[in-house]
Amino acid sequence: MGKQRIEDLALFGGASTFQRLRPIAQLERPDRARFLAHLSRIDRRGPTPVLVPELEARLARFHDVPHVVAVSNACVGLLYLLHVAAGGKRGEVLMPAMTYAGLPHLAVWAGQTPRFCDVLEATHTLDPESVRGAITPSTTAILPVHNVNSPCEIREFEALSAESGVPLIFDAVHALGSSYAGRRVGSHGMAEVFSLHATKLLNGFEGGYVATRDGALAERLRGMRDAGDCSEPRGLDGRLNEVHAAMALSSLDDLEGVFDRNLQRFERYVRHARESEWLDVLPYRSGEAHNYEFAIHRVDPDSPLTRNQWVHLLRSEMAGAEAYYNPPLHRTAHRPQDTEMPHLPVTDELTHRFMHMPVGATVSLGDIDEIGSLVRFIEHRADEIAARMAPLSREVA
Amino acid sequence: MSRGPLPEAWVQAFDGILQRGYYANNGPLVRQFEQELCRRLEVPFAVAVNSGMGAAMSALGVLAPTGPALIASDCGPWLRRSLDWYGIPAWTFESGTHLEVSVRGARQGASILITSGFVAEADRVAEVCEQAGLSWMHDVSAGLRNTPAAHIDICDLERSSLRNPAAGGCTFTRDAGLADLLRKSRSFKAGSTPEMPARRMNFKMSEAQAALGLWALDG
């Protein structure tokens, strides 16, 4: 039975639409038999990995690159690369502020200072011109992050890197399976880093990997990964364990299926958004391959309910919507205290407009229909709901 | 262990994980593993992480030494490499001389004592560290049953007697405040407070690591 009155909304005392939170996470469950079959191939007699090299070889084929180095998580891969890029120098890493909280921490671990640059309004990815203006002799790396709806302006960044001599590292966690100019992401810049975390596209419980065309770099990364057993002076034990590799291999067997299911969910959201007055769905760049991991919704500025009020209402119904990278990192404690507050007008504007909707294997098409109905119910009574939420506005905002 | 059929306990553990759909991010098995370690080692707080080096780096971030580290000669190279990431100079001393070294090192500006394996007169060392304002981090990988009274004990579960096939690490402490900071320092998401380490890292243990850690404890 759908909602009839405002009091039926969970925020005002009604029963929530879902009993269990519908999250923003892929959480794909691999085929049990396939996973156990991979698991049984682990050499449990000794430390010699069997599945990790196999996974690396398959991922290298997937990305059409000569080298893949599997690591314990994507952050470790990025940290290794930032350390190598710096070459023992202390300097700045240029990165977006409209991204996840870990990025500036990784720069600091590598002995660098994060410097935030602005993003492009159309793609939400790092703006090459903003980066160009921030490059100084102390810049040690450019670190753009591919967004799920659109990879970065790769060609411009490669030109900028060649011109300035600053190493280019891509955080490609959300771009697995996406293409740029018809070529699958993974072979650009100095290296690209992907995740094997369960909430991402390729579920290896936890883990990550670095894809690169540079054989010497791959060798060096392997040395850092095996800290304690190697001569690499700045090692950090970042080995992917065999059990995680078994899971990643079974997930890789079904990766195209993951993309297909994501597309179905995305299209269902699009269908509902057509009937919505104030919400629309951020499109994927046409002519390229995508993984359809997210369904990012834009809240119309004329909506009587703010983006944060939408998020609050939906979350109270156990539809786990989230503000899209808000607050941006330069406005949080993740910006090191000794750095200046940057001027990032596009980032500041964008982070107030968008929200993530629930996605992934635990969200059915029926769930999305429920969310669509809920959105229509809220829209029909938006003025009244906004008035009733006014006393909460400070908390919600 | 051989490559033959999977142990039934593994199959059951992984069936449970697949059914729950909870794979990472300090899930129910990680909490169970931590509780089991606390019970067996009679330590009030255990915080599981993804590797032994993760345990060391997490502990160093929380203890936040402001000066050089006194490090025993029998500590593994991975412990020394943990110091490198913080830029902490290492003063190596001959293991077996912990007490004298603690006192002398504190006078000379050291701010943390790092030991491994068996520590003679552990209670006395703890007392001296307390008086001298030295933090004490101890690696118990070699003898998981013998935790002394350091501020934070760390363990590499792959190198320890557990030999966890999915690796992992753990920190142990008797201090509730330190335990809270250790929990927060293993991910980026926890809210920032003035006490929080300035840099954090993804040191989270997965459910698979915890499942095989529990299996290894039973073995």
Coordinates of C-alpha atoms in Angstrom, one line a residue:
Chain A
M1 CA 0.0 0.0 0.0
G2 CA 1.6 3.3 -1.1
K3 CA 1.6 6.5 0.9
Q4 CA -1.7 8.4 1.0
R5 CA -1.0 11.2 3.5
I6 CA 2.0 13.2 4.5
E7 CA 1.9 11.5 7.9
D8 CA 2.6 8.2 6.0
L9 CA 6.1 9.4 5.3
A10 CA 8.6 7.8 7.7
L11 CA 10.0 11.3 8.5
F12 CA 6.6 12.2 10.0
G13 CA 5.9 8.9 11.8
G14 CA 4.8 6.5 9.0
A15 CA 6.3 3.2 8.2
S16 CA 9.4 3.3 6.0
T17 CA 9.1 2.2 2.4
F18 CA 11.8 -0.4 2.8
Q19 CA 12.6 -2.5 5.9
R20 CA 16.3 -2.8 5.1
L21 CA 18.4 0.1 3.7
R22 CA 18.8 0.0 -0.1
P23 CA 22.5 1.1 -0.4
I24 CA 24.7 2.8 -3.0
A25 CA 27.0 -0.2 -3.5
Q26 CA 27.5 -2.9 -6.1
L27 CA 27.7 -5.8 -3.7
E28 CA 27.5 -8.3 -6.5
R29 CA 27.5 -11.9 -5.2
P30 CA 29.6 -14.1 -7.5
D31 CA 28.5 -17.6 -8.4
R32 CA 29.2 -19.9 -5.4
A33 CA 30.4 -22.9 -7.3
R34 CA 32.8 -20.8 -9.4
F35 CA 34.2 -19.1 -6.3
L36 CA 34.8 -22.4 -4.5
A37 CA 36.4 -23.8 -7.6
H38 CA 38.9 -20.9 -7.7
L39 CA 39.4 -21.1 -4.0
S40 CA 40.3 -24.8 -4.1
R41 CA 43.2 -24.0 -6.5
I42 CA 45.0 -22.0 -3.8
D43 CA 48.3 -23.6 -2.8
R44 CA 47.7 -23.9 0.9
R45 CA 51.1 -25.5 1.5
G46 CA 53.1 -22.4 1.0
P47 CA 53.3 -18.7 0.3
T48 CA 53.6 -19.0 -3.5
P49 CA 50.6 -17.2 -5.0
V50 CA 48.8 -19.0 -7.8
L51 CA 45.6 -17.0 -8.3
V52 CA 47.1 -13.5 -8.0
P53 CA 49.3 -13.9 -11.1
E54 CA 46.4 -15.4 -13.0
L55 CA 44.1 -12.5 -12.0
E56 CA 46.8 -10.0 -13.0
A57 CA 47.1 -11.7 -16.4
R58 CA 43.4 -11.7 -17.0
L59 CA 43.0 -8.1 -16.0
A60 CA 45.9 -7.1 -18.3
R61 CA 44.1 -8.7 -21.2
F62 CA 40.8 -7.0 -20.1
H63 CA 42.5 -3.5 -20.2
D64 CA 44.8 -4.3 -23.1
V65 CA 47.9 -3.4 -21.2
P66 CA 51.1 -5.3 -20.7
H67 CA 51.2 -5.0 -16.9
V68 CA 48.8 -5.3 -14.0
V69 CA 50.0 -5.3 -10.4
A70 CA 47.4 -6.5 -7.9
V71 CA 47.4 -4.9 -4.4
S72 CA 45.6 -5.1 -1.1
N73 CA 43.4 -2.1 -1.9
A74 CA 43.2 0.8 -4.4
C75 CA 44.6 3.3 -1.9
V76 CA 47.8 1.3 -1.6
G77 CA 48.2 1.3 -5.4
L78 CA 47.7 5.1 -5.5
L79 CA 50.2 5.6 -2.6
Y80 CA 52.9 3.6 -4.4
L81 CA 52.4 5.6 -7.5
L82 CA 52.4 9.0 -5.8
H83 CA 55.6 7.9 -4.0
V84 CA 57.3 6.8 -7.2
A85 CA 56.1 10.0 -9.1
A86 CA 57.6 12.2 -6.4
G87 CA 61.0 10.7 -6.8
G88 CA 62.1 11.6 -3.3
K89 CA 61.0 15.2 -3.7
R90 CA 58.5 17.0 -1.5
G91 CA 55.9 18.9 -3.5
E92 CA 52.3 19.1 -4.5
V93 CA 49.8 16.7 -6.0
L94 CA 47.0 18.3 -8.0
M95 CA 43.6 16.6 -7.5
P96 CA 39.9 17.4 -7.5
A97 CA 38.1 18.2 -4.2
M98 CA 34.9 16.6 -5.6
T99 CA 35.9 13.1 -4.8
Y100 CA 36.3 10.6 -2.0
A101 CA 37.9 11.5 1.3
G102 CA 41.0 9.3 1.0
L103 CA 42.8 11.1 -1.8
P104 CA 44.4 13.9 0.1
H105 CA 45.5 11.5 2.8
L106 CA 47.3 9.4 0.3
A107 CA 49.2 12.5 -0.9
V108 CA 50.3 13.3 2.6
W109 CA 51.4 9.6 3.2
A110 CA 53.6 10.0 0.1
G111 CA 55.2 13.1 1.7
Q112 CA 53.3 15.5 -0.6
T113 CA 50.8 18.3 -0.1
P114 CA 47.4 17.9 -1.8
R115 CA 46.4 20.9 -3.9
F116 CA 42.8 21.0 -5.0
C117 CA 41.8 22.1 -8.5
D118 CA 38.3 22.8 -10.0
V119 CA 36.2 20.5 -12.1
L120 CA 34.4 20.8 -15.4
E121 CA 30.7 21.5 -15.1
A122 CA 29.8 19.1 -17.9
T123 CA 31.6 16.0 -16.7
H124 CA 32.4 16.7 -13.0
T125 CA 36.0 15.6 -13.7
L126 CA 39.2 17.6 -13.1
D127 CA 39.4 20.7 -15.3
P128 CA 42.7 20.6 -17.4
E129 CA 42.8 24.4 -17.4
S130 CA 42.5 24.6 -13.6
V131 CA 45.3 22.1 -13.4
R132 CA 47.4 24.0 -15.9
G133 CA 47.2 27.1 -13.8
A134 CA 48.2 25.2 -10.7
I135 CA 51.4 23.6 -12.0
T136 CA 54.5 24.9 -10.5
P137 CA 58.1 23.5 -10.3
S138 CA 57.1 21.8 -7.1
T139 CA 54.2 19.8 -8.7
T140 CA 55.0 16.1 -8.4
A141 CA 51.9 14.5 -9.8
I142 CA 48.6 15.2 -11.6
L143 CA 45.9 12.9 -10.1
P144 CA 42.6 13.2 -12.0
V145 CA 39.7 10.9 -11.0
H146 CA 37.5 9.3 -13.7
N147 CA 33.9 9.7 -12.9
V148 CA 31.4 7.0 -13.5
N149 CA 29.4 9.0 -16.0
S150 CA 32.5 10.2 -17.9
P151 CA 36.2 9.6 -17.8
C152 CA 38.5 12.6 -17.5
E153 CA 39.7 14.6 -20.4
I154 CA 42.5 12.1 -20.9
R155 CA 43.9 13.5 -24.1
E156 CA 44.3 17.0 -22.6
F157 CA 45.9 15.6 -19.5
E158 CA 48.4 13.5 -21.4
A159 CA 49.3 16.6 -23.4
L160 CA 49.7 18.6 -20.2
S161 CA 51.8 15.9 -18.6
A162 CA 54.1 15.7 -21.7
E163 CA 54.5 19.4 -21.9
S164 CA 55.2 20.0 -18.2
G165 CA 57.0 16.7 -17.4
V166 CA 54.7 16.1 -14.4
P167 CA 53.7 12.4 -14.0
L168 CA 50.0 11.6 -14.6
I169 CA 48.2 9.1 -12.5
F170 CA 44.5 8.2 -13.0
D171 CA 42.2 7.1 -10.2
A172 CA 40.0 4.9 -12.4
V173 CA 38.0 3.1 -9.6
H174 CA 34.7 4.1 -11.1
A175 CA 35.7 3.7 -14.8
L176 CA 36.1 0.0 -15.0
G177 CA 34.8 -1.1 -18.4
S178 CA 34.3 2.5 -19.5
S179 CA 35.9 3.7 -22.7
Y180 CA 37.5 7.0 -23.8
A181 CA 37.7 7.7 -27.6
G182 CA 36.7 4.2 -28.1
R183 CA 39.5 2.6 -26.1
R184 CA 38.9 0.9 -22.7
V185 CA 40.2 2.9 -19.8
G186 CA 43.3 1.5 -18.1
S187 CA 46.2 2.2 -20.4
H188 CA 46.6 5.9 -20.0
G189 CA 49.1 8.1 -18.2
M190 CA 51.9 6.7 -16.0
A191 CA 49.3 4.2 -14.6
E192 CA 45.6 3.8 -13.7
V193 CA 44.3 2.4 -10.5
F194 CA 41.2 0.2 -10.0
S195 CA 39.4 -1.3 -7.0
L196 CA 38.4 -4.8 -6.1
H197 CA 36.3 -3.7 -3.1
A198 CA 33.0 -5.4 -2.7
T199 CA 31.0 -2.2 -3.1
K200 CA 32.7 -1.5 -6.5
L201 CA 32.2 -3.2 -9.8
L202 CA 34.6 -6.2 -9.4
N203 CA 34.0 -7.8 -6.0
G204 CA 37.2 -9.3 -4.6
F205 CA 36.1 -8.8 -1.0
E206 CA 38.7 -6.0 -0.9
G207 CA 41.7 -5.2 -3.1
G208 CA 42.9 -3.2 -6.0
Y209 CA 45.2 -3.1 -8.9
V210 CA 47.5 -0.9 -11.0
A211 CA 47.4 -1.1 -14.8
T212 CA 50.4 0.3 -16.7
R213 CA 52.3 0.1 -19.9
D214 CA 55.6 0.7 -18.1
G215 CA 57.4 -2.6 -17.3
A216 CA 60.0 -1.0 -15.1
L217 CA 57.3 0.7 -13.1
A218 CA 55.4 -2.5 -12.7
E219 CA 58.5 -4.2 -11.4
R220 CA 59.1 -1.4 -8.9
L221 CA 55.5 -1.6 -7.7
R222 CA 55.9 -5.4 -7.1
G223 CA 59.0 -4.6 -5.0
M224 CA 57.1 -2.1 -2.8
R225 CA 54.2 -4.5 -2.5
D226 CA 56.4 -7.2 -1.0
A227 CA 57.8 -5.0 1.8
G228 CA 59.8 -6.9 4.3
D229 CA 60.9 -9.4 1.7
C230 CA 62.6 -7.1 -0.8
S231 CA 65.2 -4.4 -1.1
E232 CA 62.7 -1.6 -2.0
P233 CA 63.4 1.0 0.7
R234 CA 59.9 2.5 0.8
G235 CA 57.8 -0.7 0.9
L236 CA 54.4 -1.1 2.3
D237 CA 53.0 -4.6 2.5
G238 CA 50.3 -4.4 0.0
R239 CA 50.0 -8.0 -1.3
L240 CA 46.6 -9.1 -2.5
N241 CA 45.9 -12.4 -0.7
E242 CA 44.9 -15.5 -2.6
V243 CA 41.4 -15.7 -1.1
H244 CA 40.6 -12.2 -2.4
A245 CA 42.0 -13.1 -5.7
A246 CA 39.7 -16.2 -5.9
M247 CA 36.7 -13.9 -5.3
A248 CA 37.9 -11.4 -7.9
L249 CA 38.4 -14.1 -10.5
S250 CA 34.9 -15.4 -10.0
S251 CA 33.5 -11.8 -10.2
L252 CA 35.5 -11.2 -13.4
D253 CA 33.8 -14.2 -15.0
D254 CA 30.5 -12.3 -14.7
L255 CA 31.6 -8.7 -15.2
E256 CA 29.7 -8.1 -18.4
G257 CA 26.6 -9.3 -16.5
V258 CA 27.2 -6.7 -13.8
F259 CA 27.3 -3.9 -16.5
D260 CA 24.1 -5.3 -18.0
R261 CA 22.2 -5.3 -14.7
N262 CA 23.5 -1.8 -13.9
L263 CA 22.2 -0.6 -17.2
Q264 CA 18.7 -2.1 -16.5
R265 CA 18.6 -0.3 -13.1
F266 CA 19.9 3.0 -14.7
E267 CA 17.2 2.8 -17.5
R268 CA 14.5 2.2 -14.9
Y269 CA 15.6 5.4 -13.0
V270 CA 15.6 7.3 -16.3
R271 CA 12.0 6.1 -17.0
H272 CA 10.9 7.4 -13.6
A273 CA 12.8 10.7 -14.0
R274 CA 10.8 11.4 -17.1
E275 CA 7.7 11.7 -14.9
S276 CA 9.4 13.8 -12.3
E277 CA 9.1 17.6 -12.1
W278 CA 12.3 18.3 -10.2
L279 CA 14.6 15.4 -10.5
D280 CA 16.5 14.3 -13.6
V281 CA 19.3 11.7 -14.1
L282 CA 22.8 12.6 -15.1
P283 CA 23.3 11.0 -18.6
Y284 CA 26.3 8.9 -19.6
R285 CA 28.4 10.3 -22.4
S286 CA 27.1 9.0 -25.7
G287 CA 29.2 6.9 -28.1
E288 CA 31.4 5.3 -25.3
A289 CA 31.1 2.2 -23.2
H290 CA 30.0 2.6 -19.6
N291 CA 29.5 0.4 -16.5
Y292 CA 26.4 2.3 -15.3
E293 CA 27.5 1.9 -11.7
F294 CA 25.6 5.0 -10.4
A295 CA 22.3 6.8 -11.0
I296 CA 23.2 10.4 -10.1
H297 CA 20.1 12.6 -9.9
R298 CA 20.2 16.4 -10.3
V299 CA 17.7 18.4 -8.1
D300 CA 16.2 21.3 -10.1
P301 CA 17.0 24.7 -8.4
D302 CA 13.2 25.4 -8.5
S303 CA 12.3 22.4 -6.4
P304 CA 10.6 23.5 -3.2
L305 CA 12.8 20.9 -1.4
T306 CA 16.5 21.3 -1.3
R307 CA 18.9 18.5 -2.3
N308 CA 19.6 17.8 1.3
Q309 CA 15.9 17.7 2.2
W310 CA 15.4 15.1 -0.6
V311 CA 18.3 13.0 0.8
H312 CA 16.8 13.3 4.3
L313 CA 13.3 12.2 3.1
L314 CA 14.6 9.3 1.1
R315 CA 16.9 8.0 3.7
S316 CA 14.2 8.1 6.3
E317 CA 12.3 5.7 3.9
M318 CA 15.5 3.4 3.9
A319 CA 16.2 4.4 0.3
G320 CA 19.9 5.2 1.0
A321 CA 20.3 8.3 -1.2
E322 CA 23.4 10.3 -0.5
A323 CA 24.6 13.8 -1.3
Y324 CA 27.1 13.7 -4.2
Y325 CA 30.5 14.5 -2.8
N326 CA 29.2 17.0 -0.4
P327 CA 30.9 18.8 1.4
P328 CA 33.7 18.9 -1.1
L329 CA 37.1 18.0 0.4
H330 CA 38.5 21.5 0.5
R331 CA 35.8 22.3 3.0
T332 CA 36.4 19.4 5.3
A333 CA 39.0 18.3 7.8
H334 CA 40.5 16.2 5.1
R335 CA 42.2 19.3 3.7
P336 CA 45.5 19.6 5.6
Q337 CA 45.4 22.5 8.1
D338 CA 48.5 24.1 6.7
T339 CA 47.1 24.6 3.2
E340 CA 45.2 27.5 1.8
M341 CA 41.5 27.4 1.1
P342 CA 41.3 27.2 -2.7
H343 CA 38.7 29.0 -4.9
L344 CA 36.7 26.3 -6.6
P345 CA 33.4 27.9 -7.8
V346 CA 32.3 25.0 -10.1
T347 CA 33.0 22.4 -7.4
D348 CA 31.1 24.4 -4.8
E349 CA 28.1 24.8 -7.1
L350 CA 28.0 21.2 -8.3
T351 CA 28.2 19.7 -4.8
H352 CA 24.9 21.3 -3.9
R353 CA 22.9 20.0 -6.8
F354 CA 23.3 16.2 -7.1
M355 CA 22.5 13.1 -5.2
H356 CA 23.2 9.4 -5.5
M357 CA 20.3 7.0 -5.6
P358 CA 20.4 3.4 -4.4
V359 CA 22.1 1.1 -6.8
G360 CA 23.8 -2.3 -7.0
A361 CA 22.8 -5.9 -6.7
T362 CA 20.6 -5.5 -3.6
V363 CA 18.4 -3.0 -5.4
S364 CA 15.7 -4.6 -7.6
L365 CA 13.9 -3.0 -10.5
G366 CA 10.8 -3.3 -8.2
D367 CA 12.7 -1.3 -5.6
I368 CA 13.4 1.4 -8.1
D369 CA 9.6 1.5 -9.0
E370 CA 8.9 2.0 -5.3
I371 CA 11.4 4.8 -5.1
G372 CA 9.8 6.3 -8.3
S373 CA 6.4 6.2 -6.7
L374 CA 7.8 7.7 -3.5
V375 CA 9.4 10.6 -5.5
R376 CA 6.1 11.3 -7.2
F377 CA 4.2 11.3 -3.9
I378 CA 6.7 13.7 -2.4
E379 CA 6.6 16.0 -5.5
H380 CA 2.8 16.3 -5.3
R381 CA 3.0 17.6 -1.7
A382 CA 6.4 19.2 -1.9
D383 CA 5.3 22.7 -0.7
E384 CA 3.6 21.3 2.4
I385 CA 6.5 18.9 3.1
A386 CA 9.0 21.7 2.8
A387 CA 7.0 23.8 5.3
R388 CA 6.9 20.9 7.7
M389 CA 10.6 20.3 7.3
A390 CA 11.4 23.9 7.9
P391 CA 12.0 23.5 11.6
L392 CA 14.5 20.7 10.7
S393 CA 16.2 22.7 8.0
R394 CA 19.3 23.6 10.0
E395 CA 19.9 20.0 10.9
V396 CA 19.1 18.8 7.4
A397 CA 21.2 21.4 5.7
Chain B
M1 CA 47.9 -28.0 4.3
S2 CA 47.7 -29.1 0.7
R3 CA 45.9 -28.1 -2.5
G4 CA 43.3 -30.9 -2.1
P5 CA 39.6 -30.5 -1.3
L6 CA 38.6 -27.4 0.6
P7 CA 38.2 -27.8 4.4
E8 CA 34.5 -28.0 5.2
A9 CA 34.9 -25.2 7.7
W10 CA 36.1 -22.9 4.8
V11 CA 33.0 -23.9 2.7
Q12 CA 30.7 -23.1 5.6
A13 CA 32.4 -19.9 6.4
F14 CA 32.2 -18.6 2.8
D15 CA 28.7 -19.8 2.4
G16 CA 27.7 -17.7 5.4
I17 CA 29.5 -14.6 3.9
L18 CA 27.9 -15.0 0.5
Q19 CA 24.5 -15.4 2.1
R20 CA 24.8 -12.4 4.3
G21 CA 26.2 -10.3 1.4
Y22 CA 28.5 -8.5 3.8
Y23 CA 32.0 -8.7 2.4
A24 CA 34.2 -5.9 3.7
N25 CA 34.4 -2.8 5.9
N26 CA 34.6 -4.3 9.4
G27 CA 31.6 -6.6 9.2
P28 CA 30.1 -9.1 11.7
L29 CA 32.9 -11.7 11.3
V30 CA 35.6 -9.0 11.9
R31 CA 33.8 -8.1 15.1
Q32 CA 33.6 -11.7 16.1
F33 CA 37.2 -12.3 15.3
E34 CA 38.2 -9.3 17.5
Q35 CA 36.1 -10.5 20.4
E36 CA 37.6 -14.0 20.1
L37 CA 41.1 -12.6 20.2
C38 CA 40.2 -10.5 23.2
R39 CA 38.8 -13.5 25.0
R40 CA 41.8 -15.8 24.2
L41 CA 44.5 -13.2 24.9
E42 CA 42.7 -11.6 27.9
V43 CA 43.0 -8.2 26.4
P44 CA 40.1 -5.8 26.6
F45 CA 40.4 -4.3 23.1
A46 CA 41.5 -5.8 19.7
V47 CA 41.2 -3.9 16.4
A48 CA 41.7 -6.0 13.3
V49 CA 43.3 -4.6 10.2
N50 CA 44.3 -5.8 6.8
S51 CA 48.0 -6.6 7.4
G52 CA 50.7 -6.6 10.1
M53 CA 52.3 -3.5 8.5
G54 CA 48.8 -2.0 8.6
A55 CA 48.7 -2.7 12.3
A56 CA 52.1 -1.1 12.8
M57 CA 51.3 2.0 10.8
S58 CA 47.9 2.4 12.4
A59 CA 49.5 2.1 15.9
L60 CA 52.2 4.6 15.1
G61 CA 49.6 7.1 13.8
V62 CA 47.7 6.8 17.0
L63 CA 50.7 7.0 19.3
A64 CA 52.1 9.9 17.3
P65 CA 55.7 9.8 18.4
T66 CA 57.4 13.2 18.2
G67 CA 61.0 12.0 18.3
P68 CA 63.1 9.0 17.3
A69 CA 62.1 5.4 17.9
L70 CA 64.1 3.0 19.9
I71 CA 63.8 -0.2 18.0
A72 CA 65.0 -3.7 19.1
S73 CA 67.4 -5.5 16.8
D74 CA 65.1 -8.5 16.4
C75 CA 62.2 -6.4 15.0
G76 CA 61.3 -7.4 11.4
P77 CA 62.2 -5.1 8.5
W78 CA 58.5 -4.4 7.9
L79 CA 58.4 -2.7 11.3
R80 CA 61.3 -0.4 10.3
R81 CA 59.6 0.4 7.0
S82 CA 56.5 1.5 8.9
L83 CA 58.7 4.1 10.6
D84 CA 59.9 5.3 7.2
W85 CA 56.4 6.3 6.2
Y86 CA 56.2 8.7 9.2
G87 CA 59.8 9.9 8.7
I88 CA 60.6 8.7 12.2
P89 CA 64.4 8.0 12.8
A90 CA 65.1 4.5 14.1
W91 CA 67.7 4.0 16.9
T92 CA 68.4 0.3 16.9
F93 CA 69.4 -1.4 20.2
E94 CA 70.4 -5.0 21.0
S95 CA 67.3 -6.9 22.0
G96 CA 67.4 -8.1 25.6
T97 CA 68.4 -4.8 27.0
H98 CA 65.0 -3.2 27.0
L99 CA 64.9 -1.6 30.4
E100 CA 68.3 0.1 30.3
V101 CA 67.6 1.3 26.7
S102 CA 64.2 2.7 27.6
V103 CA 65.7 4.9 30.3
R104 CA 68.7 6.0 28.4
G105 CA 66.8 6.6 25.1
A106 CA 64.2 8.7 26.8
R107 CA 66.9 10.9 28.2
Q108 CA 68.3 11.4 24.8
G109 CA 65.0 12.4 23.1
A110 CA 63.5 9.2 21.9
S111 CA 59.7 9.1 22.1
I112 CA 58.7 5.5 21.4
L113 CA 60.0 2.1 22.2
I114 CA 59.4 -0.7 19.7
T115 CA 60.0 -4.3 20.7
S116 CA 59.3 -7.8 19.4
G117 CA 59.0 -11.3 20.9
F118 CA 59.8 -11.9 24.5
V119 CA 60.4 -8.9 26.7
A120 CA 62.0 -9.6 30.1
E121 CA 60.5 -7.7 33.0
A122 CA 57.7 -6.4 30.8
D123 CA 55.8 -4.7 33.7
R124 CA 59.0 -2.9 34.8
V125 CA 59.6 -1.7 31.2
A126 CA 56.0 -0.4 31.0
E127 CA 56.5 1.4 34.3
V128 CA 59.8 3.0 33.1
C129 CA 58.1 4.0 29.8
E130 CA 55.3 5.7 31.7
Q131 CA 57.7 7.6 33.9
A132 CA 59.9 8.6 31.0
G133 CA 57.0 9.6 28.7
L134 CA 57.9 6.9 26.2
S135 CA 55.2 5.2 24.1
W136 CA 55.6 1.5 23.8
M137 CA 54.6 -0.6 20.8
H138 CA 55.3 -4.3 20.9
D139 CA 55.1 -6.9 18.1
V140 CA 53.5 -10.1 19.4
S141 CA 53.6 -12.0 16.1
A142 CA 56.2 -14.4 17.4
G143 CA 54.3 -15.3 20.5
L144 CA 50.6 -14.5 20.3
R145 CA 49.9 -15.8 23.7
N146 CA 52.4 -13.6 25.5
T147 CA 51.3 -10.0 25.3
P148 CA 53.2 -7.7 27.6
A149 CA 51.9 -4.4 28.9
A150 CA 52.8 -2.1 26.0
H151 CA 50.5 0.8 25.1
I152 CA 49.7 -1.0 21.8
D153 CA 50.6 -4.6 20.8
I154 CA 50.6 -5.4 17.1
C155 CA 50.4 -8.6 15.3
D156 CA 51.0 -9.8 11.8
L157 CA 48.5 -12.7 11.5
E158 CA 50.3 -14.3 8.5
R159 CA 53.7 -14.3 10.2
S160 CA 52.2 -15.3 13.6
S161 CA 51.5 -18.9 14.8
L162 CA 48.0 -18.4 13.3
R163 CA 49.4 -18.3 9.8
N164 CA 46.2 -16.9 8.5
P165 CA 46.0 -17.9 4.8
A166 CA 44.2 -14.6 4.0
A167 CA 46.8 -12.5 5.9
G168 CA 45.7 -9.6 8.2
G169 CA 46.9 -7.9 11.3
C170 CA 45.6 -6.8 14.6
T171 CA 46.3 -4.2 17.3
F172 CA 45.6 -4.8 21.0
T173 CA 45.4 -2.3 23.8
R174 CA 44.1 -2.0 27.3
D175 CA 43.2 1.7 26.8
A176 CA 39.7 2.4 25.6
G177 CA 40.7 5.8 24.2
L178 CA 43.5 4.3 22.1
A179 CA 41.2 1.5 20.9
D180 CA 38.7 4.1 19.7
L181 CA 41.4 6.0 17.8
L182 CA 42.7 2.7 16.3
R183 CA 39.2 1.9 15.0
K184 CA 38.8 5.3 13.5
S185 CA 42.3 5.4 11.9
R186 CA 41.7 2.3 9.8
S187 CA 39.3 4.1 7.4
F188 CA 38.7 7.5 5.9
K189 CA 35.1 7.8 6.8
A190 CA 35.2 8.3 10.5
G191 CA 34.6 11.8 11.7
S192 CA 37.6 14.0 12.4
T193 CA 38.4 15.1 15.9
P194 CA 41.4 17.0 17.1
E195 CA 42.8 13.7 18.5
M196 CA 42.5 11.9 15.2
P197 CA 45.7 11.0 13.3
A198 CA 46.2 13.7 10.6
R199 CA 46.5 11.0 8.0
R200 CA 44.4 7.9 7.6
M201 CA 44.5 4.9 5.4
N202 CA 42.4 2.0 4.3
F203 CA 43.5 -0.6 6.7
K204 CA 40.2 -2.4 7.0
M205 CA 40.0 -6.2 7.4
S206 CA 37.7 -8.1 5.1
E207 CA 35.2 -10.7 6.1
A208 CA 37.2 -13.3 4.3
Q209 CA 40.3 -12.5 6.3
A210 CA 38.3 -12.6 9.6
A211 CA 36.6 -15.9 8.6
L212 CA 40.0 -17.6 8.0
G213 CA 41.4 -15.9 11.1
L214 CA 38.6 -17.5 13.2
W215 CA 39.3 -20.9 11.4
A216 CA 43.0 -20.6 12.2
L217 CA 42.2 -19.8 15.9
D218 CA 40.2 -23.0 16.1
G219 CA 42.9 -25.0 14.5

